[in-house]
Amino acid sequence: MTEPAPWVYSDTVKEHFLNPRNFLMGDESKYPHDAEGVVGNPVCGDQMKMFIQVQNDQIVDVKWKTYGCASAIASTSALSELVKGKTLDDALQVGPQEITDYLGGLPQHKFHCSVLGHEALAAAIENYRKKE
Amino acid sequence: MSRRVYLDYAATAPLLPEVQAAMVSAMKAGYGNASALHSTGHAARCAIEDARAAVAQLINANPEEIIFTSGGSEANNTVAEIFRGKKVAVSAIEHPSVLGSMRARTEECKIIPVNQEGRVDSANVPTDVDLVSVMLASNELGTLEPVAEITERCHKNDIFVHTDATQAIGKIKVDVKSLGVDYLTLSAHKIGGPIGVGVLYVRKGAPYKPLIIGGHQEGKRRAGTSNVLGIVGLGAAATWCWDNWSCKLFAEKVRPLCDDLRTRILETVPHSSCNSPMEGCLPNILNMSFRAAEGESIQLYLDAENIMVSTGSACAAGDIKPSHVLMATTGDAEVAHSSIRFSLGIETTQEDIDRVIQVLPGLVQRLQGISTIKIKEEHD
């Protein structure tokens, strides 16, 4: 008999869900940021918001807020780790598959969480560029 | 790791020790095929008939009105098969095995609305159908439905009535004679029996048509070699409920724990609300919503604390839509996505409830803190 899986998602998803990185707790106006991007809808069960600080076209800091499931929280947490320090163009290259791979895989019906994460960051970068 | 707290009895209740013992002894007995006339076959047949008598006793039916099935879903599908091509009406909060099978097999499946507590008003039950199916108690909310009242009304109009009593059985008194129903579904694994066996009660004289054909088993009403071990387990669980006055245990022991859990969640968890009714509810089911915190995340944070519950959020089930029950009662997808169902059982203790209250407020507040949804302070 095979050992029962200890958890429904991968260890990395579990780690980022239970100990998320770079999240923004509470009032977002207290975090100085150059731009933000939001995707999703609470009615659908998932909403993500990315906040970026940019210097010389580089993301020097990133924070996020998420309403959603474990995969949604883990996806935004992983993405924040992946793009911190990257140039805006490089950060845009971090697509859903890279987020999913970084997390050690997501179930097929949860892949959209990584898509939403990518789209939230892309929206933040677009908003930043509009301002410039 | 802290002690496991299991509060998902409505999904499945742990096997009772008495059931396990009965099933082990049935395994060791080396029963034959219950259809065979030789003595090992006959022994199996006797064990099955004992179980049938135990189930009949529990719901005040006659043994010949009990048909063993593979579970509640098969029993519900069988009722849909009996009314294939006919017109039926079912409540908006039925289990998917009722909603799905009725929609697939009948000519027309009307939906009977429910109020905010998930309760059907018998005045809203259509009078121009062949069958009405309303569950005895909601699996998600615990809401008790006025089935006896519905039956009285329906029978005046020559409409047959089915009730899915899967969650109610063993928790409250279920008496087919006082309910007056023509068909009733129950399942073993909700009362400490094994998974994979259930019952369809068919009132003597009510129309019947088998779902599974090709054998004479169950009085030609359900073909297939009898699941002796499962049926013995179901019989032992029914016997346990009867001998131990399980309904009294739930009323006296479980309901106070469930009430305590509700009161303390409302006191300690910000922006929590109760989806289950205060009155007219099963003694063991409590459905709560937590604003701005998503159900699957709450469920898995609780799981990390070794506390097992379930959620009406779409995310958890791999579904696109959240709970159809909470959508029917609240019409608010966010409430549905943010819902948690706590369901208690006879083994639940005060320590279990205390443990939930120890960890739940902090983890919900944490999820609310990182949520994109801003909670406006409500003044009332």
JSON list of N, CA and C in Angstrom, two decimals, chain A residues 5-64:
[
{"chain": "A", "resi": 5, "resn": "ALA", "atom": "N", "xyz": [-1.07, 10.52, 1.04]},
{"chain": "A", "resi": 5, "resn": "ALA", "atom": "CA", "xyz": [-0.45, 11.83, 0.89]},
{"chain": "A", "resi": 5, "resn": "ALA", "atom": "C", "xyz": [-0.77, 12.66, 2.13]},
{"chain": "A", "resi": 6, "resn": "PRO", "atom": "N", "xyz": [0.23, 13.34, 2.70]},
{"chain": "A", "resi": 6, "resn": "PRO", "atom": "CA", "xyz": [-0.02, 14.08, 3.92]},
{"chain": "A", "resi": 6, "resn": "PRO", "atom": "C", "xyz": [-0.89, 15.31, 3.70]},
{"chain": "A", "resi": 7, "resn": "TRP", "atom": "N", "xyz": [-0.90, 15.84, 2.50]},
{"chain": "A", "resi": 7, "resn": "TRP", "atom": "CA", "xyz": [-1.66, 17.06, 2.26]},
{"chain": "A", "resi": 7, "resn": "TRP", "atom": "C", "xyz": [-2.14, 17.09, 0.84]},
{"chain": "A", "resi": 8, "resn": "VAL", "atom": "N", "xyz": [-3.20, 17.83, 0.60]},
{"chain": "A", "resi": 8, "resn": "VAL", "atom": "CA", "xyz": [-3.85, 17.82, -0.71]},
{"chain": "A", "resi": 8, "resn": "VAL", "atom": "C", "xyz": [-3.01, 18.51, -1.78]},
{"chain": "A", "resi": 9, "resn": "TYR", "atom": "N", "xyz": [-2.21, 19.49, -1.40]},
{"chain": "A", "resi": 9, "resn": "TYR", "atom": "CA", "xyz": [-1.34, 20.17, -2.37]},
{"chain": "A", "resi": 9, "resn": "TYR", "atom": "C", "xyz": [0.13, 19.84, -2.08]},
{"chain": "A", "resi": 10, "resn": "SER", "atom": "N", "xyz": [1.04, 20.35, -2.93]},
{"chain": "A", "resi": 10, "resn": "SER", "atom": "CA", "xyz": [2.47, 20.08, -2.77]},
{"chain": "A", "resi": 10, "resn": "SER", "atom": "C", "xyz": [2.99, 20.73, -1.49]},
{"chain": "A", "resi": 11, "resn": "ASP", "atom": "N", "xyz": [4.16, 20.27, -1.06]},
{"chain": "A", "resi": 11, "resn": "ASP", "atom": "CA", "xyz": [4.78, 20.84, 0.15]},
{"chain": "A", "resi": 11, "resn": "ASP", "atom": "C", "xyz": [5.05, 22.33, -0.01]},
{"chain": "A", "resi": 12, "resn": "THR", "atom": "N", "xyz": [5.44, 22.74, -1.23]},
{"chain": "A", "resi": 12, "resn": "THR", "atom": "CA", "xyz": [5.74, 24.17, -1.44]},
{"chain": "A", "resi": 12, "resn": "THR", "atom": "C", "xyz": [4.47, 25.01, -1.36]},
{"chain": "A", "resi": 13, "resn": "VAL", "atom": "N", "xyz": [3.38, 24.50, -1.93]},
{"chain": "A", "resi": 13, "resn": "VAL", "atom": "CA", "xyz": [2.10, 25.21, -1.81]},
{"chain": "A", "resi": 13, "resn": "VAL", "atom": "C", "xyz": [1.73, 25.34, -0.33]},
{"chain": "A", "resi": 14, "resn": "LYS", "atom": "N", "xyz": [1.89, 24.24, 0.39]},
{"chain": "A", "resi": 14, "resn": "LYS", "atom": "CA", "xyz": [1.56, 24.24, 1.81]},
{"chain": "A", "resi": 14, "resn": "LYS", "atom": "C", "xyz": [2.40, 25.28, 2.56]},
{"chain": "A", "resi": 15, "resn": "GLU", "atom": "N", "xyz": [3.69, 25.30, 2.25]},
{"chain": "A", "resi": 15, "resn": "GLU", "atom": "CA", "xyz": [4.59, 26.23, 2.92]},
{"chain": "A", "resi": 15, "resn": "GLU", "atom": "C", "xyz": [4.20, 27.69, 2.62]},
{"chain": "A", "resi": 16, "resn": "HIS", "atom": "N", "xyz": [3.92, 27.99, 1.36]},
{"chain": "A", "resi": 16, "resn": "HIS", "atom": "CA", "xyz": [3.55, 29.37, 1.00]},
{"chain": "A", "resi": 16, "resn": "HIS", "atom": "C", "xyz": [2.15, 29.74, 1.49]},
{"chain": "A", "resi": 17, "resn": "PHE", "atom": "N", "xyz": [1.30, 28.73, 1.66]},
{"chain": "A", "resi": 17, "resn": "PHE", "atom": "CA", "xyz": [-0.05, 28.99, 2.18]},
{"chain": "A", "resi": 17, "resn": "PHE", "atom": "C", "xyz": [0.00, 29.24, 3.70]},
{"chain": "A", "resi": 18, "resn": "LEU", "atom": "N", "xyz": [0.74, 28.39, 4.38]},
{"chain": "A", "resi": 18, "resn": "LEU", "atom": "CA", "xyz": [0.77, 28.52, 5.85]},
{"chain": "A", "resi": 18, "resn": "LEU", "atom": "C", "xyz": [1.70, 29.65, 6.29]},
{"chain": "A", "resi": 19, "resn": "ASN", "atom": "N", "xyz": [2.76, 29.89, 5.52]},
{"chain": "A", "resi": 19, "resn": "ASN", "atom": "CA", "xyz": [3.70, 30.97, 5.86]},
{"chain": "A", "resi": 19, "resn": "ASN", "atom": "C", "xyz": [3.92, 31.86, 4.65]},
{"chain": "A", "resi": 20, "resn": "PRO", "atom": "N", "xyz": [2.89, 32.59, 4.25]},
{"chain": "A", "resi": 20, "resn": "PRO", "atom": "CA", "xyz": [3.02, 33.39, 3.03]},
{"chain": "A", "resi": 20, "resn": "PRO", "atom": "C", "xyz": [4.07, 34.48, 3.16]},
{"chain": "A", "resi": 21, "resn": "ARG", "atom": "N", "xyz": [4.73, 34.78, 2.02]},
{"chain": "A", "resi": 21, "resn": "ARG", "atom": "CA", "xyz": [5.78, 35.82, 1.99]},
{"chain": "A", "resi": 21, "resn": "ARG", "atom": "C", "xyz": [5.20, 37.11, 1.41]},
{"chain": "A", "resi": 22, "resn": "ASN", "atom": "N", "xyz": [5.66, 38.22, 1.92]},
{"chain": "A", "resi": 22, "resn": "ASN", "atom": "CA", "xyz": [5.39, 39.55, 1.33]},
{"chain": "A", "resi": 22, "resn": "ASN", "atom": "C", "xyz": [3.91, 39.95, 1.28]},
{"chain": "A", "resi": 23, "resn": "PHE", "atom": "N", "xyz": [3.10, 39.37, 2.16]},
{"chain": "A", "resi": 23, "resn": "PHE", "atom": "CA", "xyz": [1.69, 39.77, 2.15]},
{"chain": "A", "resi": 23, "resn": "PHE", "atom": "C", "xyz": [1.53, 41.14, 2.80]},
{"chain": "A", "resi": 24, "resn": "LEU", "atom": "N", "xyz": [0.44, 41.78, 2.47]},
{"chain": "A", "resi": 24, "resn": "LEU", "atom": "CA", "xyz": [0.15, 43.10, 3.03]},
{"chain": "A", "resi": 24, "resn": "LEU", "atom": "C", "xyz": [-1.01, 42.95, 4.00]},
{"chain": "A", "resi": 25, "resn": "MET", "atom": "N", "xyz": [-0.71, 43.11, 5.27]},
{"chain": "A", "resi": 25, "resn": "MET", "atom": "CA", "xyz": [-1.73, 42.91, 6.30]},
{"chain": "A", "resi": 25, "resn": "MET", "atom": "C", "xyz": [-2.43, 44.24, 6.57]},
{"chain": "A", "resi": 26, "resn": "GLY", "atom": "N", "xyz": [-3.76, 44.19, 6.60]},
{"chain": "A", "resi": 26, "resn": "GLY", "atom": "CA", "xyz": [-4.54, 45.36, 7.01]},
{"chain": "A", "resi": 26, "resn": "GLY", "atom": "C", "xyz": [-4.60, 46.45, 5.96]},
{"chain": "A", "resi": 27, "resn": "ASP", "atom": "N", "xyz": [-4.59, 47.69, 6.42]},
{"chain": "A", "resi": 27, "resn": "ASP", "atom": "CA", "xyz": [-4.84, 48.87, 5.58]},
{"chain": "A", "resi": 27, "resn": "ASP", "atom": "C", "xyz": [-3.75, 49.05, 4.51]},
{"chain": "A", "resi": 28, "resn": "GLU", "atom": "N", "xyz": [-4.14, 48.91, 3.24]},
{"chain": "A", "resi": 28, "resn": "GLU", "atom": "CA", "xyz": [-3.15, 48.95, 2.16]},
{"chain": "A", "resi": 28, "resn": "GLU", "atom": "C", "xyz": [-2.61, 50.36, 1.91]},
{"chain": "A", "resi": 29, "resn": "SER", "atom": "N", "xyz": [-3.37, 51.38, 2.36]},
{"chain": "A", "resi": 29, "resn": "SER", "atom": "CA", "xyz": [-2.91, 52.76, 2.10]},
{"chain": "A", "resi": 29, "resn": "SER", "atom": "C", "xyz": [-1.67, 53.08, 2.93]},
{"chain": "A", "resi": 30, "resn": "LYS", "atom": "N", "xyz": [-1.40, 52.25, 3.95]},
{"chain": "A", "resi": 30, "resn": "LYS", "atom": "CA", "xyz": [-0.21, 52.48, 4.78]},
{"chain": "A", "resi": 30, "resn": "LYS", "atom": "C", "xyz": [1.06, 51.97, 4.13]},
{"chain": "A", "resi": 31, "resn": "TYR", "atom": "N", "xyz": [0.93, 51.22, 3.07]},
{"chain": "A", "resi": 31, "resn": "TYR", "atom": "CA", "xyz": [2.11, 50.71, 2.37]},
{"chain": "A", "resi": 31, "resn": "TYR", "atom": "C", "xyz": [2.38, 51.60, 1.15]},
{"chain": "A", "resi": 32, "resn": "PRO", "atom": "N", "xyz": [3.48, 52.34, 1.19]},
{"chain": "A", "resi": 32, "resn": "PRO", "atom": "CA", "xyz": [3.76, 53.22, 0.05]},
{"chain": "A", "resi": 32, "resn": "PRO", "atom": "C", "xyz": [4.10, 52.39, -1.19]},
{"chain": "A", "resi": 33, "resn": "HIS", "atom": "N", "xyz": [3.35, 52.62, -2.26]},
{"chain": "A", "resi": 33, "resn": "HIS", "atom": "CA", "xyz": [3.61, 51.85, -3.48]},
{"chain": "A", "resi": 33, "resn": "HIS", "atom": "C", "xyz": [3.41, 52.75, -4.69]},
{"chain": "A", "resi": 34, "resn": "ASP", "atom": "N", "xyz": [4.08, 52.37, -5.77]},
{"chain": "A", "resi": 34, "resn": "ASP", "atom": "CA", "xyz": [4.02, 53.18, -6.98]},
{"chain": "A", "resi": 34, "resn": "ASP", "atom": "C", "xyz": [2.85, 52.80, -7.87]},
{"chain": "A", "resi": 35, "resn": "ALA", "atom": "N", "xyz": [2.40, 51.56, -7.75]},
{"chain": "A", "resi": 35, "resn": "ALA", "atom": "CA", "xyz": [1.27, 51.13, -8.57]},
{"chain": "A", "resi": 35, "resn": "ALA", "atom": "C", "xyz": [0.65, 49.87, -7.98]},
{"chain": "A", "resi": 36, "resn": "GLU", "atom": "N", "xyz": [-0.58, 49.62, -8.37]},
{"chain": "A", "resi": 36, "resn": "GLU", "atom": "CA", "xyz": [-1.24, 48.39, -7.93]},
{"chain": "A", "resi": 36, "resn": "GLU", "atom": "C", "xyz": [-2.07, 47.83, -9.08]},
{"chain": "A", "resi": 37, "resn": "GLY", "atom": "N", "xyz": [-2.34, 46.54, -9.01]},
{"chain": "A", "resi": 37, "resn": "GLY", "atom": "CA", "xyz": [-3.17, 45.90, -10.03]},
{"chain": "A", "resi": 37, "resn": "GLY", "atom": "C", "xyz": [-4.06, 44.88, -9.36]},
{"chain": "A", "resi": 38, "resn": "VAL", "atom": "N", "xyz": [-5.30, 44.82, -9.81]},
{"chain": "A", "resi": 38, "resn": "VAL", "atom": "CA", "xyz": [-6.24, 43.89, -9.19]},
{"chain": "A", "resi": 38, "resn": "VAL", "atom": "C", "xyz": [-6.94, 43.06, -10.26]},
{"chain": "A", "resi": 39, "resn": "VAL", "atom": "N", "xyz": [-7.12, 41.78, -10.00]},
{"chain": "A", "resi": 39, "resn": "VAL", "atom": "CA", "xyz": [-7.89, 40.91, -10.90]},
{"chain": "A", "resi": 39, "resn": "VAL", "atom": "C", "xyz": [-8.79, 40.00, -10.06]},
{"chain": "A", "resi": 40, "resn": "GLY", "atom": "N", "xyz": [-9.78, 39.41, -10.73]},
{"chain": "A", "resi": 40, "resn": "GLY", "atom": "CA", "xyz": [-10.67, 38.47, -10.05]},
{"chain": "A", "resi": 40, "resn": "GLY", "atom": "C", "xyz": [-11.83, 39.17, -9.40]},
{"chain": "A", "resi": 41, "resn": "ASN", "atom": "N", "xyz": [-12.65, 38.37, -8.77]},
{"chain": "A", "resi": 41, "resn": "ASN", "atom": "CA", "xyz": [-13.90, 38.87, -8.20]},
{"chain": "A", "resi": 41, "resn": "ASN", "atom": "C", "xyz": [-14.29, 37.96, -7.04]},
{"chain": "A", "resi": 42, "resn": "PRO", "atom": "N", "xyz": [-14.64, 38.58, -5.90]},
{"chain": "A", "resi": 42, "resn": "PRO", "atom": "CA", "xyz": [-15.03, 37.74, -4.75]},
{"chain": "A", "resi": 42, "resn": "PRO", "atom": "C", "xyz": [-16.20, 36.81, -5.07]},
{"chain": "A", "resi": 43, "resn": "VAL", "atom": "N", "xyz": [-17.05, 37.22, -6.02]},
{"chain": "A", "resi": 43, "resn": "VAL", "atom": "CA", "xyz": [-18.20, 36.40, -6.40]},
{"chain": "A", "resi": 43, "resn": "VAL", "atom": "C", "xyz": [-17.73, 35.07, -7.00]},
{"chain": "A", "resi": 44, "resn": "CYS", "atom": "N", "xyz": [-16.57, 35.14, -7.68]},
{"chain": "A", "resi": 44, "resn": "CYS", "atom": "CA", "xyz": [-16.01, 33.91, -8.26]},
{"chain": "A", "resi": 44, "resn": "CYS", "atom": "C", "xyz": [-15.15, 33.15, -7.25]},
{"chain": "A", "resi": 45, "resn": "GLY", "atom": "N", "xyz": [-14.90, 33.76, -6.12]},
{"chain": "A", "resi": 45, "resn": "GLY", "atom": "CA", "xyz": [-14.15, 33.07, -5.08]},
{"chain": "A", "resi": 45, "resn": "GLY", "atom": "C", "xyz": [-12.68, 33.42, -5.02]},
{"chain": "A", "resi": 46, "resn": "ASP", "atom": "N", "xyz": [-12.19, 34.21, -5.98]},
{"chain": "A", "resi": 46, "resn": "ASP", "atom": "CA", "xyz": [-10.77, 34.57, -5.99]},
{"chain": "A", "resi": 46, "resn": "ASP", "atom": "C", "xyz": [-10.59, 36.03, -6.38]},
{"chain": "A", "resi": 47, "resn": "GLN", "atom": "N", "xyz": [-9.83, 36.77, -5.59]},
{"chain": "A", "resi": 47, "resn": "GLN", "atom": "CA", "xyz": [-9.44, 38.12, -6.00]},
{"chain": "A", "resi": 47, "resn": "GLN", "atom": "C", "xyz": [-8.02, 38.39, -5.51]},
{"chain": "A", "resi": 48, "resn": "MET", "atom": "N", "xyz": [-7.20, 38.96, -6.38]},
{"chain": "A", "resi": 48, "resn": "MET", "atom": "CA", "xyz": [-5.80, 39.22, -6.02]},
{"chain": "A", "resi": 48, "resn": "MET", "atom": "C", "xyz": [-5.43, 40.64, -6.35]},
{"chain": "A", "resi": 49, "resn": "LYS", "atom": "N", "xyz": [-4.59, 41.19, -5.49]},
{"chain": "A", "resi": 49, "resn": "LYS", "atom": "CA", "xyz": [-4.15, 42.56, -5.68]},
{"chain": "A", "resi": 49, "resn": "LYS", "atom": "C", "xyz": [-2.64, 42.59, -5.46]},
{"chain": "A", "resi": 50, "resn": "MET", "atom": "N", "xyz": [-1.88, 43.14, -6.44]},
{"chain": "A", "resi": 50, "resn": "MET", "atom": "CA", "xyz": [-0.42, 43.25, -6.30]},
{"chain": "A", "resi": 50, "resn": "MET", "atom": "C", "xyz": [-0.05, 44.72, -6.17]},
{"chain": "A", "resi": 51, "resn": "PHE", "atom": "N", "xyz": [0.88, 45.01, -5.28]},
{"chain": "A", "resi": 51, "resn": "PHE", "atom": "CA", "xyz": [1.37, 46.39, -5.05]},
{"chain": "A", "resi": 51, "resn": "PHE", "atom": "C", "xyz": [2.87, 46.37, -5.34]},
{"chain": "A", "resi": 52, "resn": "ILE", "atom": "N", "xyz": [3.34, 47.33, -6.16]},
{"chain": "A", "resi": 52, "resn": "ILE", "atom": "CA", "xyz": [4.78, 47.34, -6.47]},
{"chain": "A", "resi": 52, "resn": "ILE", "atom": "C", "xyz": [5.42, 48.69, -6.16]},
{"chain": "A", "resi": 53, "resn": "GLN", "atom": "N", "xyz": [6.66, 48.60, -5.70]},
{"chain": "A", "resi": 53, "resn": "GLN", "atom": "CA", "xyz": [7.54, 49.78, -5.59]},
{"chain": "A", "resi": 53, "resn": "GLN", "atom": "C", "xyz": [8.58, 49.65, -6.70]},
{"chain": "A", "resi": 54, "resn": "VAL", "atom": "N", "xyz": [8.74, 50.71, -7.50]},
{"chain": "A", "resi": 54, "resn": "VAL", "atom": "CA", "xyz": [9.62, 50.63, -8.67]},
{"chain": "A", "resi": 54, "resn": "VAL", "atom": "C", "xyz": [10.68, 51.72, -8.60]},
{"chain": "A", "resi": 55, "resn": "GLN", "atom": "N", "xyz": [11.94, 51.32, -8.85]},
{"chain": "A", "resi": 55, "resn": "GLN", "atom": "CA", "xyz": [13.02, 52.30, -9.01]},
{"chain": "A", "resi": 55, "resn": "GLN", "atom": "C", "xyz": [13.81, 51.92, -10.25]},
{"chain": "A", "resi": 56, "resn": "ASN", "atom": "N", "xyz": [14.05, 52.88, -11.12]},
{"chain": "A", "resi": 56, "resn": "ASN", "atom": "CA", "xyz": [14.81, 52.64, -12.35]},
{"chain": "A", "resi": 56, "resn": "ASN", "atom": "C", "xyz": [14.34, 51.40, -13.09]},
{"chain": "A", "resi": 57, "resn": "ASP", "atom": "N", "xyz": [13.01, 51.32, -13.25]},
{"chain": "A", "resi": 57, "resn": "ASP", "atom": "CA", "xyz": [12.42, 50.21, -14.00]},
{"chain": "A", "resi": 57, "resn": "ASP", "atom": "C", "xyz": [12.56, 48.84, -13.32]},
{"chain": "A", "resi": 58, "resn": "GLN", "atom": "N", "xyz": [12.91, 48.87, -12.05]},
{"chain": "A", "resi": 58, "resn": "GLN", "atom": "CA", "xyz": [13.12, 47.61, -11.35]},
{"chain": "A", "resi": 58, "resn": "GLN", "atom": "C", "xyz": [12.14, 47.51, -10.17]},
{"chain": "A", "resi": 59, "resn": "ILE", "atom": "N", "xyz": [11.59, 46.32, -9.95]},
{"chain": "A", "resi": 59, "resn": "ILE", "atom": "CA", "xyz": [10.68, 46.13, -8.80]},
{"chain": "A", "resi": 59, "resn": "ILE", "atom": "C", "xyz": [11.54, 45.97, -7.55]},
{"chain": "A", "resi": 60, "resn": "VAL", "atom": "N", "xyz": [11.58, 47.01, -6.73]},
{"chain": "A", "resi": 60, "resn": "VAL", "atom": "CA", "xyz": [12.44, 46.94, -5.53]},
{"chain": "A", "resi": 60, "resn": "VAL", "atom": "C", "xyz": [11.68, 46.32, -4.35]},
{"chain": "A", "resi": 61, "resn": "ASP", "atom": "N", "xyz": [10.35, 46.42, -4.39]},
{"chain": "A", "resi": 61, "resn": "ASP", "atom": "CA", "xyz": [9.56, 45.73, -3.37]},
{"chain": "A", "resi": 61, "resn": "ASP", "atom": "C", "xyz": [8.18, 45.41, -3.93]},
{"chain": "A", "resi": 62, "resn": "VAL", "atom": "N", "xyz": [7.61, 44.33, -3.42]},
{"chain": "A", "resi": 62, "resn": "VAL", "atom": "CA", "xyz": [6.29, 43.92, -3.89]},
{"chain": "A", "resi": 62, "resn": "VAL", "atom": "C", "xyz": [5.51, 43.35, -2.70]},
{"chain": "A", "resi": 63, "resn": "LYS", "atom": "N", "xyz": [4.26, 43.71, -2.66]},
{"chain": "A", "resi": 63, "resn": "LYS", "atom": "CA", "xyz": [3.38, 43.11, -1.64]},
{"chain": "A", "resi": 63, "resn": "LYS", "atom": "C", "xyz": [2.05, 42.76, -2.31]},
{"chain": "A", "resi": 64, "resn": "TRP", "atom": "N", "xyz": [1.25, 41.93, -1.62]},
{"chain": "A", "resi": 64, "resn": "TRP", "atom": "CA", "xyz": [0.00, 41.47, -2.23]},
{"chain": "A", "resi": 64, "resn": "TRP", "atom": "C", "xyz": [-1.08, 41.27, -1.18]}
]
